[in-house]
Coordinates of C-alpha atoms in Angstrom, one line a residue:
X1 CA 0.0 0.1 0.0
X2 CA 1.0 3.6 -0.6
X3 CA 1.2 6.2 2.1
X4 CA -0.3 9.7 2.4
X5 CA 0.8 12.9 4.1
X6 CA -1.2 16.2 4.3
X7 CA -1.1 19.5 6.1
X8 CA -3.6 22.3 6.8
X9 CA -2.4 25.5 8.5
X10 CA -3.7 28.9 9.4
X11 CA -0.4 30.4 8.5
X12 CA 2.2 29.7 5.7
X13 CA 4.1 26.8 7.2
X14 CA 6.8 24.4 6.0
X15 CA 6.4 20.7 6.3
X16 CA 10.1 19.9 6.4
X17 CA 9.9 18.1 9.8
X18 CA 7.0 15.8 8.9
X19 CA 8.4 15.2 5.4
X20 CA 11.8 14.2 6.7
X21 CA 10.2 11.3 8.5
X22 CA 7.7 10.5 5.7
X23 CA 10.4 10.2 3.0
X24 CA 12.2 7.5 4.9
X25 CA 9.2 5.3 4.4
X26 CA 9.8 5.4 0.6
X27 CA 12.4 2.7 0.5
X28 CA 14.0 3.1 3.9
X29 CA 11.8 2.1 6.8
X30 CA 9.0 1.2 4.4
X31 CA 8.7 -0.7 1.1
X32 CA 7.2 2.2 -0.9
X33 CA 10.0 2.4 -3.6
X34 CA 7.8 3.2 -6.6
X35 CA 7.8 7.0 -6.7
X36 CA 6.7 9.9 -4.6
X37 CA 5.3 13.4 -5.0
X38 CA 4.4 16.5 -3.0
X39 CA 2.2 19.5 -3.9
X40 CA 2.1 23.0 -2.2
X41 CA -0.6 25.7 -2.4
X42 CA 1.1 29.1 -1.6
X43 CA 0.0 32.6 -2.1
X44 CA -2.7 31.8 -4.5
X45 CA -0.4 29.5 -6.6
X46 CA 0.3 25.8 -6.9
X47 CA 3.7 24.1 -7.1
X48 CA 4.4 20.3 -7.2
X49 CA 7.3 17.9 -7.4
X50 CA 7.0 14.4 -8.6
X51 CA 9.7 11.7 -9.0
X52 CA 9.2 8.0 -10.0
X53 CA 12.2 7.0 -7.9
X54 CA 12.4 6.1 -4.1
X55 CA 12.1 9.1 -2.0
X56 CA 14.7 8.0 0.5
X57 CA 17.4 8.2 -2.2
X58 CA 15.8 11.2 -4.2
X59 CA 17.9 14.4 -4.7
X60 CA 14.6 16.2 -5.2
X61 CA 13.3 14.9 -1.8
X62 CA 16.4 16.3 -0.2
X63 CA 15.8 19.6 -1.9
X64 CA 12.3 19.8 -0.3
X65 CA 13.9 19.2 3.1
X66 CA 16.5 21.8 2.6
X67 CA 14.2 24.3 0.9
X68 CA 11.4 25.2 3.4
X69 CA 8.5 26.0 1.1
X70 CA 5.8 27.7 3.2
X71 CA 2.3 26.7 2.4
X72 CA -1.2 26.6 3.9
X73 CA -2.1 23.3 2.3
X74 CA 0.3 20.4 1.4
X75 CA -0.5 16.9 -0.1
X76 CA 2.3 14.3 -0.4
X77 CA 2.3 10.6 -1.5
X78 CA 4.8 7.8 -1.6
X79 CA 3.9 4.9 -3.9
X80 CA 4.0 1.1 -3.7
X81 CA 2.9 0.2 -7.2
X82 CA -0.1 -2.2 -7.5
X83 CA -1.8 -1.0 -10.8
X84 CA 0.2 0.7 -13.5
X85 CA 4.0 0.7 -14.2
X86 CA 6.5 2.7 -12.3
X87 CA 6.7 5.9 -14.3
X88 CA 6.2 9.6 -13.9
X89 CA 2.7 9.6 -15.4
X90 CA 1.6 7.2 -12.7
X91 CA 3.2 9.1 -9.8
X92 CA 0.9 10.9 -7.3
X93 CA -0.3 13.5 -6.7
X94 CA -2.6 14.2 -9.6
X95 CA -3.9 17.6 -10.6
X96 CA -7.0 18.8 -12.6
X97 CA -8.5 22.2 -13.0
X98 CA -12.0 22.9 -11.8
X99 CA -13.7 26.3 -11.4
X100 CA -10.3 28.0 -12.2
X101 CA -8.5 26.3 -9.3
X102 CA -6.0 23.4 -9.4
X103 CA -7.4 20.4 -7.5
X104 CA -4.8 18.1 -6.2
X105 CA -5.4 14.4 -5.2
X106 CA -3.6 11.4 -3.7
X107 CA -5.0 8.0 -3.1
X108 CA -3.8 5.1 -1.0
X109 CA -5.4 1.7 -1.6
X110 CA -6.5 -0.6 -4.5
X111 CA -9.8 -0.7 -6.3
X112 CA -11.7 -3.5 -8.1
X113 CA -13.6 -3.0 -11.3
X114 CA -12.4 0.5 -11.5
X115 CA -12.4 0.5 -15.3
X116 CA -16.2 0.6 -15.1
X117 CA -16.2 4.0 -13.5
X118 CA -17.7 6.5 -16.1
X119 CA -15.5 9.3 -17.2
X120 CA -16.8 12.7 -18.3
X121 CA -14.8 15.8 -18.6
X122 CA -11.5 14.4 -17.3
X123 CA -9.4 11.7 -18.8
X124 CA -6.5 9.8 -17.1
X125 CA -2.9 10.4 -18.5
X126 CA -1.4 7.3 -16.7
X127 CA -2.7 3.8 -16.2
X128 CA -3.5 3.6 -12.5
X129 CA -6.7 2.9 -10.7
X130 CA -6.1 5.9 -8.6
X131 CA -6.0 8.5 -11.4
X132 CA -9.0 6.9 -13.1
X133 CA -10.9 7.3 -9.8
X134 CA -9.8 10.9 -9.5
X135 CA -11.1 11.6 -13.0
X136 CA -14.3 10.0 -12.2
X137 CA -14.6 11.9 -8.9
X138 CA -13.8 15.3 -10.5
X139 CA -16.2 14.6 -13.5
X140 CA -19.0 13.8 -11.1
X141 CA -18.4 16.9 -9.0
X142 CA -18.4 19.1 -12.1
X143 CA -21.5 17.4 -13.4
X144 CA -23.3 18.1 -10.1
X145 CA -21.9 21.6 -9.7
X146 CA -21.1 23.3 -13.1
X147 CA -20.4 26.4 -10.9
X148 CA -19.0 26.6 -7.5
X149 CA -22.0 26.0 -5.1
X150 CA -23.1 28.9 -2.9
X151 CA -23.4 26.4 0.0
X152 CA -20.2 24.6 0.4
X153 CA -21.7 22.0 2.6
X154 CA -23.7 20.6 -0.5
X155 CA -20.3 19.9 -2.2
X156 CA -19.0 18.3 0.9
X157 CA -21.9 16.1 1.3
X158 CA -21.7 15.0 -2.4
X159 CA -18.0 14.3 -2.1
X160 CA -18.7 12.0 0.8
X161 CA -21.3 10.1 -1.1
X162 CA -18.8 9.7 -4.0
X163 CA -16.0 8.6 -1.6
X164 CA -18.4 6.0 -0.1
X165 CA -19.1 4.7 -3.6
X166 CA -15.4 4.3 -4.3
X167 CA -14.8 2.6 -1.0
X168 CA -17.3 0.0 -2.1
X169 CA -14.8 -1.0 -4.8
X170 CA -12.0 -1.6 -2.4
X171 CA -9.5 0.5 -0.3
X172 CA -9.9 4.2 -0.9
X173 CA -8.0 6.5 1.4
X174 CA -7.9 10.0 0.0
X175 CA -6.3 13.4 0.3
X176 CA -8.0 16.1 -1.9
X177 CA -7.7 19.9 -2.0
X178 CA -8.6 23.0 -4.0
X179 CA -6.1 25.2 -2.2
X180 CA -8.8 26.4 0.3
X181 CA -10.1 23.2 1.8
X182 CA -8.2 20.0 2.5
X183 CA -10.4 16.9 2.3
X184 CA -9.3 13.6 4.0
X185 CA -11.3 10.5 3.6
X186 CA -10.6 7.3 5.4
X187 CA -11.3 3.8 4.0
X188 CA -9.0 1.8 6.3
X189 CA -6.5 4.1 8.0
X190 CA -5.6 7.8 8.3
X191 CA -4.5 9.6 11.5
X192 CA -4.2 13.3 12.3
X193 CA -2.8 15.7 14.9
X194 CA -3.3 19.4 15.4
X195 CA -0.6 21.4 17.0
X196 CA -1.4 24.7 18.7
X197 CA -0.2 26.6 21.7
X198 CA 1.2 25.6 24.0
X199 CA 3.7 24.0 21.7
X200 CA 6.2 21.3 22.6
X201 CA 8.8 18.9 21.3
X202 CA 8.1 16.2 18.7
X203 CA 10.3 13.2 17.8
X204 CA 10.0 11.5 14.5
X205 CA 9.5 7.7 14.5
X206 CA 11.3 7.1 11.2
X207 CA 14.3 9.3 11.6
X208 CA 16.5 10.5 14.4
X209 CA 15.1 14.1 14.5
X210 CA 13.5 16.2 17.2
X211 CA 12.0 19.6 16.9
X212 CA 10.8 22.1 19.5
X213 CA 7.9 23.9 17.9
X214 CA 8.1 26.7 20.4
X215 CA 11.2 27.9 18.5
X216 CA 9.3 27.9 15.1
X217 CA 5.8 29.1 15.9
X218 CA 3.8 32.0 17.3
X219 CA 1.0 31.5 19.9
X220 CA -1.6 31.9 17.2
X221 CA -0.4 29.2 14.9
X222 CA -2.5 26.2 14.2
X223 CA -1.0 23.3 12.1
X224 CA -2.7 20.0 11.5
X225 CA -0.9 17.0 9.9
X226 CA -2.6 13.9 8.5
X227 CA -0.8 10.8 7.6
X228 CA -1.4 7.1 6.9
X229 CA 0.5 6.2 10.1
X230 CA 1.5 8.6 12.9
X231 CA 4.9 10.2 12.2
X232 CA 5.9 10.9 15.7
X233 CA 6.0 8.6 18.7
X234 CA 5.7 11.1 21.6
X235 CA 2.5 12.7 20.5
X236 CA -1.2 11.6 20.6
X237 CA -2.6 11.1 17.1
X238 CA -6.3 10.7 16.4
X239 CA -7.3 7.9 14.1
X240 CA -10.1 8.4 11.6
X241 CA -13.0 6.0 11.4
X242 CA -13.7 4.0 8.2
X243 CA -16.1 5.9 6.0
X244 CA -15.3 9.3 7.6
X245 CA -14.7 12.4 5.7
X246 CA -13.1 15.4 7.4
X247 CA -13.1 18.9 5.8
X248 CA -10.1 21.1 6.9
X249 CA -9.5 24.8 6.6
X250 CA -6.6 26.7 8.2
X251 CA -5.7 23.8 10.4
X252 CA -9.2 23.3 11.8
X253 CA -11.9 20.8 11.1
X254 CA -14.9 22.5 9.4
X255 CA -17.1 19.6 8.9
X256 CA -17.2 15.7 9.6
X257 CA -19.3 13.2 7.7
X258 CA -19.5 9.6 8.8
X259 CA -20.4 6.3 7.1
X260 CA -24.1 5.5 7.1

C-alpha cells in the first residue's frame, strides 16, 4: 500500500519536519519504492514535485527538506505500485482544474472493477486505478456543480457520497484539495494531529530528528498534519474511522461526515 501525508495550517508553514520522516518510508523504513510526490498551495499559486524513484534516495526529496517552502495546504504521497507501471505519469499527486482552481489528489489503496467508473470531462494520463478514480470523482463533482456551489456543505456532502461509492470498490483513502479546503477520507486508516499553543517537542518515528515547535511558531499558529501512520512517537494522534470524511481549513476541522 502507498502512504499519504497532508497538512492544513492557518499561516504559511513548511512541512520539512514531517516530510523528513515521511520520505524514509519510501524505500528506507518502508517498502514504498515506486515513486513519490508533493504539492504545495502558496500565495494563490500551486507548485508540485514528482519523482518515479524512491524518496529515501531522491535528490529532489532532499531539496524539499533543505528548501522550506511555506504553504497553507500540502499533499504528499509515496507509492508502492499495484496497478500501472513505475513511471512519472503514474506518480501521485494528480492535478486537474475545476472552477479556475488546481485540484490536487492522492490515493492510498487498490480498487476493483475501477475501469467501469464512467468518465466525463476528465481523462487519465497514466494507467492507474487511482488516477481513473480521480477523473471519475472530478467529473461527477463538475456534473453536479457546473459552478461553485453557494453552499459549500452541499459539495462536501456529495463528495462524501462519491467517496463511499469508491470505498465500495476496495480500499480508498484520499487526500484532496482545491487550495482552500483539505479533504481527508478514510477507508482503512488515516491519522491526524493538530498542534497549537502551548507547543512542545516532537520526535520522529522514522528518523532521528526532534523539533521544539516553540522555536518555530507563534502563539496563534494552528497546524494539522494527516498521515497514513503517525509520524511521531511522543504525541497523541487521532485515528479516523472507516467511511469518515473530514473537511479542513486553516488547520481546523470545518465539517465531519460519517459512514451511514
